[in-house]
Coordinates of C-alpha atoms in Angstrom, one line a residue:
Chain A
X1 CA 3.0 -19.9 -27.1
X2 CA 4.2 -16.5 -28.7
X3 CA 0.9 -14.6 -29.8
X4 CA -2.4 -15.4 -28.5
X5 CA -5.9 -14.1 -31.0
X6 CA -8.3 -13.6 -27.8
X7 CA -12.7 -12.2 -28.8
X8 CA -14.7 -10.6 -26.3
X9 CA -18.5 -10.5 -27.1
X10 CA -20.6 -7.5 -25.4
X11 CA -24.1 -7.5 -26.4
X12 CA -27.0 -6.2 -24.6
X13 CA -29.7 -8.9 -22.9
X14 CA -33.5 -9.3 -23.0
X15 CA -36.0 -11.6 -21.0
X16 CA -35.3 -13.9 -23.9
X17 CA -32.9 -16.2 -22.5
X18 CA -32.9 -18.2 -25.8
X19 CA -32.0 -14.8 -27.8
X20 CA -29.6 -13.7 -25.3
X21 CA -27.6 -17.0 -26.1
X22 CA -28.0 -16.4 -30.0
X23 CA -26.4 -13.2 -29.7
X24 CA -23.2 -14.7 -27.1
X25 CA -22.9 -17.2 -30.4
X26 CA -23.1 -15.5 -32.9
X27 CA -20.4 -12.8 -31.4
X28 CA -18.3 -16.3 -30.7
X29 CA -18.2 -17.4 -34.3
X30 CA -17.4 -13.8 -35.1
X31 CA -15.0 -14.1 -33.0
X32 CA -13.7 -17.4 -34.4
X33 CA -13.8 -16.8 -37.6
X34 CA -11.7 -13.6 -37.3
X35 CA -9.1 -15.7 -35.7
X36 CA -9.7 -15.6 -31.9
X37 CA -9.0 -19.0 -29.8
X38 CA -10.2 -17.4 -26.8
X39 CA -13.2 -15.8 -26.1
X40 CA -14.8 -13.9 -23.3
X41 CA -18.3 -13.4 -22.9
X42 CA -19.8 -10.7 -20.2
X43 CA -21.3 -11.4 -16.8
X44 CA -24.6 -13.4 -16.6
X45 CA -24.9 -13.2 -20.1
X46 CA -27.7 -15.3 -21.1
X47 CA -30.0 -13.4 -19.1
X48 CA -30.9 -9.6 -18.1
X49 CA -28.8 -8.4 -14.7
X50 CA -31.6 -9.8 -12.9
X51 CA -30.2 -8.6 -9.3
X52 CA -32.1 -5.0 -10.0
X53 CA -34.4 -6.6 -7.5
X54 CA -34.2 -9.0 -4.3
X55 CA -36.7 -11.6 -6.3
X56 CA -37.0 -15.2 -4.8
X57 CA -39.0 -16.2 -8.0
X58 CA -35.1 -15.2 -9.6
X59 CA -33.7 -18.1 -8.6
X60 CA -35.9 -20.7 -10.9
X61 CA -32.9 -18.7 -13.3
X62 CA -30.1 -20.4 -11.5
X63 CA -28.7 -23.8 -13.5
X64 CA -26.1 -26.5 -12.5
X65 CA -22.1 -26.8 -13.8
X66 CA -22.5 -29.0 -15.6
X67 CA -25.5 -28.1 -17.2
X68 CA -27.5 -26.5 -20.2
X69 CA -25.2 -23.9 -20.3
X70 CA -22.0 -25.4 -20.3
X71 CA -23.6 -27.8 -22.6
X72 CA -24.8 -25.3 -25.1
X73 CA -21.3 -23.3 -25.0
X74 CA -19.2 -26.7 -24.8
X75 CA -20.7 -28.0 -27.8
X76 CA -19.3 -24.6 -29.5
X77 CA -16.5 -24.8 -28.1
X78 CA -16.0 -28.2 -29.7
X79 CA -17.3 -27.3 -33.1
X80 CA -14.6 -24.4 -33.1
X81 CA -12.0 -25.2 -31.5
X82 CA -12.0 -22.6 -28.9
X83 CA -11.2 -22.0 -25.4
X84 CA -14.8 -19.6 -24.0
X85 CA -15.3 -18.2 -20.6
X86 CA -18.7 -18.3 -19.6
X87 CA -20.5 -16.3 -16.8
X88 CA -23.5 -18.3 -15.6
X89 CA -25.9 -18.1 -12.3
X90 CA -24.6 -21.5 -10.2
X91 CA -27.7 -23.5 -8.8
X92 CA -25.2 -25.7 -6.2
X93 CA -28.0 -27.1 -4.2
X94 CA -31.4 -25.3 -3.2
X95 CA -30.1 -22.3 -1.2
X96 CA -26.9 -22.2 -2.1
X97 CA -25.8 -20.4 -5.7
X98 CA -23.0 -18.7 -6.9
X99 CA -22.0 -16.2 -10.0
X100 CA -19.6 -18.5 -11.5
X101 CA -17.7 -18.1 -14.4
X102 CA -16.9 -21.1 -16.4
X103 CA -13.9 -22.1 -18.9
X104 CA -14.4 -24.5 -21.3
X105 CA -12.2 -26.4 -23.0
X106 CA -11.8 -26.9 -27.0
X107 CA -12.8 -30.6 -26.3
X108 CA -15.8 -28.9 -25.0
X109 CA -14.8 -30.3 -21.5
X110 CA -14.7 -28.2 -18.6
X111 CA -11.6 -26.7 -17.9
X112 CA -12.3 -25.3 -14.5
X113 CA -14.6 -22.8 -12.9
X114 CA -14.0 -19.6 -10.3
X115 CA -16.7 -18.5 -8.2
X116 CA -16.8 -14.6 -7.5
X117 CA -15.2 -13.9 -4.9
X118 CA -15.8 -10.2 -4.1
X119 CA -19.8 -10.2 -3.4
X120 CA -21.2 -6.3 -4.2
X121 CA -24.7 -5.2 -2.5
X122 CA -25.8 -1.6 -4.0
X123 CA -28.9 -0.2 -4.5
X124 CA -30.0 -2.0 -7.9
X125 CA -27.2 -4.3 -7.7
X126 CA -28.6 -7.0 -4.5
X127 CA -26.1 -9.2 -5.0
X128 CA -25.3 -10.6 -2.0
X129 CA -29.1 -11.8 -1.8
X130 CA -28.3 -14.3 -4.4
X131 CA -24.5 -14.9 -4.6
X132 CA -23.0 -16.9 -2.1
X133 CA -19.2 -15.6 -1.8
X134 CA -16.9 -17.8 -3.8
X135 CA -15.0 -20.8 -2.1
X136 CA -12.4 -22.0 -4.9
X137 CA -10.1 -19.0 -3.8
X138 CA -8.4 -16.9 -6.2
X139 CA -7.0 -19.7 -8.6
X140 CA -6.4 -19.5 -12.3
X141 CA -7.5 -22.2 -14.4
X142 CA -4.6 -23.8 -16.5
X143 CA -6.3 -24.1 -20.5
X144 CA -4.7 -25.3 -23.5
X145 CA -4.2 -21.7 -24.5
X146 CA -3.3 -20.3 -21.0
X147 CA -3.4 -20.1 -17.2
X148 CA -6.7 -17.8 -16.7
X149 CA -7.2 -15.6 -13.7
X150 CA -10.8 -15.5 -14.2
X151 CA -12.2 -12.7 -11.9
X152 CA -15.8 -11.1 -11.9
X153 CA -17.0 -7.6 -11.9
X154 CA -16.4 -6.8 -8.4
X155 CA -13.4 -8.4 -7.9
X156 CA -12.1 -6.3 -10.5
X157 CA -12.1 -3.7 -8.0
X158 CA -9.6 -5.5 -5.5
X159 CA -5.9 -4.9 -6.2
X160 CA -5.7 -8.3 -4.0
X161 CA -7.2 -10.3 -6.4
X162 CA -5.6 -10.0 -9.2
X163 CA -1.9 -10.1 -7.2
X164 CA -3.1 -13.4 -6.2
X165 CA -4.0 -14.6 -9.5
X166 CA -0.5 -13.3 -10.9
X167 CA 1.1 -15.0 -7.5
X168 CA -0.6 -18.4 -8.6
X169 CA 0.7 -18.1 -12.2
X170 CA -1.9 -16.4 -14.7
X171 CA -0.8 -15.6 -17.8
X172 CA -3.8 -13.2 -18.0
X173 CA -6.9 -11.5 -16.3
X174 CA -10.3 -12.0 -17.4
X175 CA -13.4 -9.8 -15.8
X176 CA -16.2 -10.8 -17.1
X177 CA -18.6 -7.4 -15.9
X178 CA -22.3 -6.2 -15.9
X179 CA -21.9 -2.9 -14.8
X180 CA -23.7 0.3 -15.6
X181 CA -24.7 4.0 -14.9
X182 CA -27.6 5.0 -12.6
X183 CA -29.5 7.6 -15.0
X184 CA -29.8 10.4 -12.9
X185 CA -26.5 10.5 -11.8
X186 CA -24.4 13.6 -13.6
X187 CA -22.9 13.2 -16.3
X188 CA -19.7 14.2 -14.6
X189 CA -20.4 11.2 -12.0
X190 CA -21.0 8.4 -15.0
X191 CA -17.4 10.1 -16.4
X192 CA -15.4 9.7 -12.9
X193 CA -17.3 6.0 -13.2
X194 CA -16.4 4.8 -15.8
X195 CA -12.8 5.9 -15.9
X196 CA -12.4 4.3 -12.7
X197 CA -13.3 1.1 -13.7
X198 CA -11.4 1.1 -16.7
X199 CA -8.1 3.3 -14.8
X200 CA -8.4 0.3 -11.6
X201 CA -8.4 -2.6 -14.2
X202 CA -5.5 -0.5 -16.6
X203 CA -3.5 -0.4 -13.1
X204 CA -3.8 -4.4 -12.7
X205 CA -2.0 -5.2 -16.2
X206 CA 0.4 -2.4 -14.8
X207 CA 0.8 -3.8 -10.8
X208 CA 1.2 -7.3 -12.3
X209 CA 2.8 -7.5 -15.5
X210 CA -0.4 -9.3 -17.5
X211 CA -2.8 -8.6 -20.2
X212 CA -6.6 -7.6 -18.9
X213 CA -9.7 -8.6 -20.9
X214 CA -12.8 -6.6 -19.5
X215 CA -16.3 -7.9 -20.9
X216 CA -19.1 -5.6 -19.8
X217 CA -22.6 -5.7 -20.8
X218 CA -24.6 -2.9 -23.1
X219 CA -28.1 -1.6 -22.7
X220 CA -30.6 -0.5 -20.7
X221 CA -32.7 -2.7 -18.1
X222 CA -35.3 -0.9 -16.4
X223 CA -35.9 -2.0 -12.6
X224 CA -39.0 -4.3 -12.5
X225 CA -40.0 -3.2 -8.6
X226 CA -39.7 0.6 -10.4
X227 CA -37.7 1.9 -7.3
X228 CA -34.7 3.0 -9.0
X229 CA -34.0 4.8 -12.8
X230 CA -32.9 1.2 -14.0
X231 CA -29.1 0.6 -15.1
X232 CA -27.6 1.5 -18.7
X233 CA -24.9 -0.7 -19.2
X234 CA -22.1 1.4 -20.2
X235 CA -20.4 -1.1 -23.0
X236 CA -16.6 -0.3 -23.4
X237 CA -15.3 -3.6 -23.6
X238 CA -11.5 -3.2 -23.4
X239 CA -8.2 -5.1 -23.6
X240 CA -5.0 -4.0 -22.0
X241 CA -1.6 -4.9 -22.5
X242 CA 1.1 -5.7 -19.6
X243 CA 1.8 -2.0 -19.3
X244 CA -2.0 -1.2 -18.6
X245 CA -1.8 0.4 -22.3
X246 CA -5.7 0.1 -23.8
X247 CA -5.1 -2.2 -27.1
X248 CA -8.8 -2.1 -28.2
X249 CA -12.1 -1.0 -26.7
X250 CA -15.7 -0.9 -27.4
X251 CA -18.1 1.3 -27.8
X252 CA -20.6 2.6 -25.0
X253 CA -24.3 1.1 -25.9
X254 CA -23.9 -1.1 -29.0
X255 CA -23.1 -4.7 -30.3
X256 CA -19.7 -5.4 -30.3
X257 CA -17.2 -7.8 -30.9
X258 CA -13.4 -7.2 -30.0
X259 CA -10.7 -9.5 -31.6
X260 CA -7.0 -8.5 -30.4
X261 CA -3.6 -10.5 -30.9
X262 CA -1.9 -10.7 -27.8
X263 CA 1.9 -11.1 -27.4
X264 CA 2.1 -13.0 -24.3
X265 CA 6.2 -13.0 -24.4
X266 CA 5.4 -9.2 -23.4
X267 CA 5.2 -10.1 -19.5
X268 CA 8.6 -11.8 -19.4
X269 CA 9.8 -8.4 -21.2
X270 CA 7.7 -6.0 -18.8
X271 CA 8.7 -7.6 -16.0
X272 CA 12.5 -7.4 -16.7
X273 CA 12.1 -3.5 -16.8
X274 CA 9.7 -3.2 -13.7
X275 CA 10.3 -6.0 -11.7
X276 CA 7.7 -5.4 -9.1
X277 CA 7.4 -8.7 -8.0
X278 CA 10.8 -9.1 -7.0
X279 CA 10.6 -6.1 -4.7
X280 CA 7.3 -6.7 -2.7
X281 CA 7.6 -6.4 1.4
X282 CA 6.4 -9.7 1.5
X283 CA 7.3 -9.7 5.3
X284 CA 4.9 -6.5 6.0
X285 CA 1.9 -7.3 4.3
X286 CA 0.7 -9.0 6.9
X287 CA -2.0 -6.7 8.0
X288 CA -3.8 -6.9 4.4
X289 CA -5.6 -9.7 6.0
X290 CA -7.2 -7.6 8.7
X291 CA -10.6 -5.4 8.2
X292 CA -8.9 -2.7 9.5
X293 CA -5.7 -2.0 11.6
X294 CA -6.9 0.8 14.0
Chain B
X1 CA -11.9 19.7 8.7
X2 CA -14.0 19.7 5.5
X3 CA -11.2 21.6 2.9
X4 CA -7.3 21.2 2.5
X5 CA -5.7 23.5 0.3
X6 CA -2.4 21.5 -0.3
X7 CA 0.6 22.5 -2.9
X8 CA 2.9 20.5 -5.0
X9 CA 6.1 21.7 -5.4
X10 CA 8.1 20.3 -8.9
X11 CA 11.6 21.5 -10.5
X12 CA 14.8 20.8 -11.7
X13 CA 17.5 19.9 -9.8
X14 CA 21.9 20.8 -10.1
X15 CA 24.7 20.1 -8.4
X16 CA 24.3 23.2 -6.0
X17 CA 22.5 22.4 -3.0
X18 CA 21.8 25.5 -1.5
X19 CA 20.0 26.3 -4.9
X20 CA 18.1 23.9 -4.6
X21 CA 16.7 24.2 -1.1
X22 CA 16.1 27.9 -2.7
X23 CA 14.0 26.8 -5.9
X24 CA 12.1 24.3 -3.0
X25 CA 11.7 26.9 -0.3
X26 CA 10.6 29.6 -3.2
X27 CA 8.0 27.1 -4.1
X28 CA 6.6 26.1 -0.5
X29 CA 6.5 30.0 -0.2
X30 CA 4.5 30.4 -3.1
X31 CA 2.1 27.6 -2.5
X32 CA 1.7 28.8 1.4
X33 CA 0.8 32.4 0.0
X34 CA -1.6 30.8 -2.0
X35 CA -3.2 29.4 0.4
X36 CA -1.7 25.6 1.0
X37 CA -1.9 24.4 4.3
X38 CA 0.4 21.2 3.3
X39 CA 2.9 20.8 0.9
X40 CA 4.5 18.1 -0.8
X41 CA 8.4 18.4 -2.1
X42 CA 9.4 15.9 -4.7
X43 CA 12.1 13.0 -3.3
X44 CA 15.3 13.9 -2.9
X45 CA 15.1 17.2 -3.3
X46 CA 18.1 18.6 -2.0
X47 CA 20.0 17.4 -4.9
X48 CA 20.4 15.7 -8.2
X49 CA 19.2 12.1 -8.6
X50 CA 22.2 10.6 -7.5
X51 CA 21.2 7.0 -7.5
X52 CA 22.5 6.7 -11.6
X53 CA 25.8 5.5 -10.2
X54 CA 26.8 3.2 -7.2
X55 CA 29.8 5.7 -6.1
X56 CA 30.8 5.4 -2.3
X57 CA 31.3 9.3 -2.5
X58 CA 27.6 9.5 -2.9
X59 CA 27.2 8.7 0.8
X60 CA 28.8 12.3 1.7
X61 CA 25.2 13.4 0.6
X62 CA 23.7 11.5 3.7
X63 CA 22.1 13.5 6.9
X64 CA 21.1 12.9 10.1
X65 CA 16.9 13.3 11.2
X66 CA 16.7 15.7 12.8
X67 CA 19.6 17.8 11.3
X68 CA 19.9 20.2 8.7
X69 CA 17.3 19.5 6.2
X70 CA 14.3 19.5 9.0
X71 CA 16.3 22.4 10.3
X72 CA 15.8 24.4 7.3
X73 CA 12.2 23.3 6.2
X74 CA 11.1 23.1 9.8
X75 CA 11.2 26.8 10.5
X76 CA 10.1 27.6 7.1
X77 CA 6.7 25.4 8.3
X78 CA 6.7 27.1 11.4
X79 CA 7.1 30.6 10.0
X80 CA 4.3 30.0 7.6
X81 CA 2.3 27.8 9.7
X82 CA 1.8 25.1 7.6
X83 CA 3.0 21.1 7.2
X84 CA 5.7 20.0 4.9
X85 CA 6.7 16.7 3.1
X86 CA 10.2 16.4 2.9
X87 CA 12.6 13.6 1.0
X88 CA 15.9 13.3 2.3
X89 CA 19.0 10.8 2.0
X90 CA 18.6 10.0 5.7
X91 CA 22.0 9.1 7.3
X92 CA 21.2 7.0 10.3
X93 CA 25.0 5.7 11.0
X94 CA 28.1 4.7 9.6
X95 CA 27.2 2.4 6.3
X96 CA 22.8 2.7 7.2
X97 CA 21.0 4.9 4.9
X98 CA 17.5 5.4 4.3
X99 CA 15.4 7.1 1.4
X100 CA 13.4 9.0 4.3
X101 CA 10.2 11.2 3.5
X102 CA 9.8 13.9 7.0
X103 CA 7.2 15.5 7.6
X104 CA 7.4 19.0 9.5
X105 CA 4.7 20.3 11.5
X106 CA 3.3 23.7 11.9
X107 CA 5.4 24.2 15.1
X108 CA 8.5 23.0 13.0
X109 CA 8.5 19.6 15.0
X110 CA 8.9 16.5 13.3
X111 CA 5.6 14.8 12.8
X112 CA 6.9 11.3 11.9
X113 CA 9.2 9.9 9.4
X114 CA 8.4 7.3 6.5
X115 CA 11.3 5.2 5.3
X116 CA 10.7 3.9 1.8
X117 CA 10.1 0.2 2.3
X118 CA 10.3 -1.2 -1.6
X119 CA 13.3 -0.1 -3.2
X120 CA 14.2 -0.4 -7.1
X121 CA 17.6 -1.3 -9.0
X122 CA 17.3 -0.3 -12.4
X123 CA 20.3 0.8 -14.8
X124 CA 20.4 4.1 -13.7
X125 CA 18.6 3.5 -10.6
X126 CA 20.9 1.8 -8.2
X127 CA 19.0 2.5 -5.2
X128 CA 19.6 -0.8 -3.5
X129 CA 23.4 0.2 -3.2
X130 CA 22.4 3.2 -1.5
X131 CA 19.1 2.8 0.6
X132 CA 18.2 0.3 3.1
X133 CA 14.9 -1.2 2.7
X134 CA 12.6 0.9 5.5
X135 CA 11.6 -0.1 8.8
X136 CA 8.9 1.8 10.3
X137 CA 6.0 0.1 8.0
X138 CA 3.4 1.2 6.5
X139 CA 2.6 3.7 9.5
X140 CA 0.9 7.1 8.4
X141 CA 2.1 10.2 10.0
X142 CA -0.4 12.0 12.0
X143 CA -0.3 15.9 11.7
X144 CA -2.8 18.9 12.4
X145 CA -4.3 18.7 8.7
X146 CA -4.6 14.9 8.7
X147 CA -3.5 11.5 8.5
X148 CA -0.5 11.1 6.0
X149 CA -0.1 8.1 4.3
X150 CA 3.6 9.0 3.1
X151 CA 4.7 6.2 0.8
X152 CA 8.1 7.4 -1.4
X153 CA 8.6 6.8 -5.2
X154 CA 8.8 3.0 -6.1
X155 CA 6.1 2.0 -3.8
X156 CA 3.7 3.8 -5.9
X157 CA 3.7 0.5 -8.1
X158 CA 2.4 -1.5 -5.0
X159 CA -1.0 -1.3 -4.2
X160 CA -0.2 -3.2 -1.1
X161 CA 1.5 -0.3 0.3
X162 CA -1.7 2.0 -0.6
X163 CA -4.3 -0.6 0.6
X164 CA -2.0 -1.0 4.3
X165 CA -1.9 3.2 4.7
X166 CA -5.2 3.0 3.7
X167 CA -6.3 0.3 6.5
X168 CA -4.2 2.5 8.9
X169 CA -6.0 5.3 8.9
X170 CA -4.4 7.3 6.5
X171 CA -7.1 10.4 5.0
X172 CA -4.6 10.7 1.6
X173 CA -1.8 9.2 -0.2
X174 CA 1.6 11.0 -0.7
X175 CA 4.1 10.3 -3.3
X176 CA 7.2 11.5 -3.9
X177 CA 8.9 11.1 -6.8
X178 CA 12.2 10.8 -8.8
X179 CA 10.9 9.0 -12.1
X180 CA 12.1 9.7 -15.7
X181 CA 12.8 8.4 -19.1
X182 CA 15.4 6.9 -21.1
X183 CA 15.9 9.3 -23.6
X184 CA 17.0 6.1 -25.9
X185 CA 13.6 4.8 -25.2
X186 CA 10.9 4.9 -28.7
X187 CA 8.1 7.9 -28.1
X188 CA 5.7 5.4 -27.6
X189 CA 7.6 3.2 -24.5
X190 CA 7.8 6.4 -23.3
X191 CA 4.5 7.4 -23.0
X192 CA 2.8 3.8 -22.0
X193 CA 5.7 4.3 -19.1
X194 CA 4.4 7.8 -17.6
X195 CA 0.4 7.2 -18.6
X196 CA 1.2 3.5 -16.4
X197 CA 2.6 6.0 -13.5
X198 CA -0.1 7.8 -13.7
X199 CA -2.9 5.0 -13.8
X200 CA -1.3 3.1 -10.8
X201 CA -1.5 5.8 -8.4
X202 CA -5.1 7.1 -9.6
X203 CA -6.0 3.3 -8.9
X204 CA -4.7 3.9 -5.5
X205 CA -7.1 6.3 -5.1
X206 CA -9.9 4.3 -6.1
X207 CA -9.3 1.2 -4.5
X208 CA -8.9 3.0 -1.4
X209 CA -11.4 6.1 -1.6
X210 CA -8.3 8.4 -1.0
X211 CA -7.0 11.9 -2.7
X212 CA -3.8 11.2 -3.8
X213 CA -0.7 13.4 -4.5
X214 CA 2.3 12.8 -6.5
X215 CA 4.9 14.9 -6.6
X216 CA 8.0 14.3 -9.6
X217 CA 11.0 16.0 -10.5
X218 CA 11.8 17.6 -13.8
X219 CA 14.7 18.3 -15.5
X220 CA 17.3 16.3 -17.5
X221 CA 20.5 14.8 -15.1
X222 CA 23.1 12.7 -17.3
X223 CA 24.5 9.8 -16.1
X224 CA 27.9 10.9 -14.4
X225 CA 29.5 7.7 -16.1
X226 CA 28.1 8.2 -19.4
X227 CA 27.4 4.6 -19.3
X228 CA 24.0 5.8 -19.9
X229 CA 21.6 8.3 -21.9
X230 CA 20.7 9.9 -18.7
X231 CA 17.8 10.7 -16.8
X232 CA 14.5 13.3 -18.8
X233 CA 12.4 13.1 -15.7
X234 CA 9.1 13.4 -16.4
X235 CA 7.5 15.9 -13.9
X236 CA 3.4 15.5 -14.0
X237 CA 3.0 16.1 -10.7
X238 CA -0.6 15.6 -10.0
X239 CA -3.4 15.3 -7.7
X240 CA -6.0 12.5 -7.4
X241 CA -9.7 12.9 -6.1
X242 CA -11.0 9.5 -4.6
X243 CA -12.4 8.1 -8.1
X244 CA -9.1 8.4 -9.5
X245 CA -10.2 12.0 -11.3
X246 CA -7.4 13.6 -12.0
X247 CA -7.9 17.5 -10.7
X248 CA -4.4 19.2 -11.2
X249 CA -1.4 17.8 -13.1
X250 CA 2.0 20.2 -14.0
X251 CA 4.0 19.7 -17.0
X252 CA 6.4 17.9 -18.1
X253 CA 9.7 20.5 -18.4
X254 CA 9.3 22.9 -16.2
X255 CA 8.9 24.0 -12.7
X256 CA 5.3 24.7 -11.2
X257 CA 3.5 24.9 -8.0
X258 CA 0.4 23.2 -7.9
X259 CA -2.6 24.3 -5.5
X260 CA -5.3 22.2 -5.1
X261 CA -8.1 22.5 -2.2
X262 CA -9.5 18.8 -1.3
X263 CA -12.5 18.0 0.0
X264 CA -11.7 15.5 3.0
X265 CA -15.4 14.5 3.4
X266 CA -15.0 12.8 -0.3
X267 CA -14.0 9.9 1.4
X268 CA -16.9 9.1 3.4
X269 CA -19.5 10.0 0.3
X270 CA -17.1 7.6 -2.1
X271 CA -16.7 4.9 0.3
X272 CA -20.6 4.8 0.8
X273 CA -21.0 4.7 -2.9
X274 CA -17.9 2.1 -3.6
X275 CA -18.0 0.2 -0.2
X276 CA -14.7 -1.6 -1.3
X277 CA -13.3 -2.4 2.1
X278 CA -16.4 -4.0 3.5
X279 CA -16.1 -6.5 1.2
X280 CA -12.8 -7.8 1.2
X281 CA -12.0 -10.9 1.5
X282 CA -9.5 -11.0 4.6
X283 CA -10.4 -14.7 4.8
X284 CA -8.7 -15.8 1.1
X285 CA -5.8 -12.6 1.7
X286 CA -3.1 -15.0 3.6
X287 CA -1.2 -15.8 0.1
X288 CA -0.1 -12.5 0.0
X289 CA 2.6 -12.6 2.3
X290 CA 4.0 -15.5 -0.4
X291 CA 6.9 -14.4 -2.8
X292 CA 5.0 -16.4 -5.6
X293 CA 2.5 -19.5 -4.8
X294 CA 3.5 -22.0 -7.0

């Protein structure tokens, strides 16, 4: 495959879940109809960022895979013809869920799913109360439009992960995000933020030769225990090419959907001018698997 | 120590090496009367890029460590009282040379060595005719204004090589640099390739909560064969904070020193904010040491 049309849908969330998943499909047909045969959709989209709070009442929100959800967005992907990459809250058993994302196929089957590895616990962002770290490994999921090396929002701050999804043969990286400013930080602080995230995710297309699609949320969600200032979602969507180069990005706080055409011959051509994976010290990395080397 | 006043040191290179140990030495002078308690030379700046051409002759160009290069610098950093980053074409014997980054302490001593452990071969860049991959690891140097982790030129692509210094200890990240552009290269390859430098070492600094320096040459050097356009390398010399920010950067054409004071206790605010490394997972990391996994 020469040029691959790939949609990312960023929308903000409400309680609604119902609404939140009108908005994820309509962006999708947007997205379909304007040519994309992939689409990404943002973390935990089908419900506000609901880890604000450490909430046992939260996990009646958790669902199985399979389930309504990958019933709901298979069905779509069916009707369309579409690959979509879903972000859902996995229900595995009782005291056991993940944050999974989920690929489904344009037969509306399930392609594969990667559990987030990388497990964040902030003030206002208590994931590791709900998210049991991922046990599928880093390991893309082969589609009939392309090997994936679906990561999530954390992850997407580990150089390791996406070297391991490029090691295991992705074609591209996916983040699916949900990440936002506190309001009373500076705005200087929300500028170094947000750069960073976009300039760390930029240096993985660089590091490994691939296209990166990063979904994020929009909005603000107030914080329901009141402790904090909330989180406003801070948008910007993006897609890089294999040189980090930014091909198209959203906007901060509204609506959005991205369609981009991407040339995935470009990584065979990148990586013949910066062949970084030829050159890696393979027999000195072995300390990246230690917490710390002092 | 809370403050570091550091310098960066960028020009143009000739044929004459005792100019260009002047143009460096005028430059560390500079920066040390300004205040700079470390400074950072760009790599290999004794001389022109040599590495354009695999010519035996070349090797003439090789010293010993210690010997005349951390002869000159080292009393220069013991006049001054300050620590310098040298990059030297390290002889070690008969047909074993290294791409070597010295660093000189206050005293004039030699506070460690780095030699550059991934080397590239590019048209124009034949480094693996001339350098021997390094031996000494990822190790930072420790001197009286920190822990240096020292990494030299094409490593800056690896964010292994950042995330190892950074596991050892090391308070910032040092890189320097002989990067350029093919003048036959379009406007815009040119500028996704230096925006891509840039990117890659501020993600360094974010993944890892590190300043980070980087230190280029300048100057146009034409290919001694003419099989080539040549070498426009690209200065931009610039300094990191540990989000990425970028809080100095030099031209592109012309010689500057660069002062910057850090603020060392950065790290420990960023890292409580952006607790990257307690969350890695060590436990999924072994596939690293593979060349590729499939």
């Amino acid at each position: 495959m020469k040029n691959l049309q790939v949609g990312l849908v960023q929308h903000s969330c409400t309680a609604d879940r119902d609404d939140n998943i009108a908005h994820s499909i309509k962006g999708i047909r947007e997205a379909a109809t304007r040519g994309a045969r992939l689409v990404v959709l943002q973390e935990l989209h089908t419900g506000p960022y609901f880890c604000q709070t450490e909430d046992t009442g939260n996990f009646d929100l958790g669902e199985t895979i399979p389930g309504p959800g990958t019933e709901t967005f298979g069905h779509l992907a069916r009707e369309l013809e579409i690959v979509v990459v879903l972000s859902l809250f996995e229900k595995r058993t009782a005291g056991l869920y993940h944050n999974t994302a989920v690929v489904v196929e344009t037969d509306g089957s399930i392609a594969g799913c990667y559990r987030k590895m990388h497990i964040p616990d902030d003030p206002g962002y208590y994931e590791k109360f709900y998210f049991t770290p991922g046990d599928l490994g880093f390991t893309p999921i082969v589609t009939s439009v392309g090997t994936l090396g679906v990561l999530v929002c954390w992850d997407q701050w580990y150089p390791e992960a996406a070297r391991l999804m490029a090691l295991a043969g992705a074609d591209l990286l996916i983040y699916p995000t949900a990440i936002g400013f506190d309001p009373n930080d500076s705005a200087e602080e929300q500028q170094r933020q947000r750069d960073a995230w976009i300039t760390i995710q930029r240096s993985h297309a660089i590091a490994n030769g691939l296209p990166v699609i990063a979904v994020n949320r929009t909005g603000f969600e107030p914080d329901p225990s009141g402790t904090t200032a909330g989180a406003q979602f801070w948008g910007n969507s993006f897609v890089a090419g294999c040189q980090g180069e930014l091909l198209a990005q959203a906007s901060s706080d509204t609506d959005d959907v991205l369609c981009v055409t991407l040339d995935l011959q470009r990584t065979e051509q990148v990586r013949r001018i910066w062949p970084f994976l030829r050159d890696r010290r393979i027999d000195a990395y072995g300390d990246l698997t230690k917490r710390f080397i002092r």
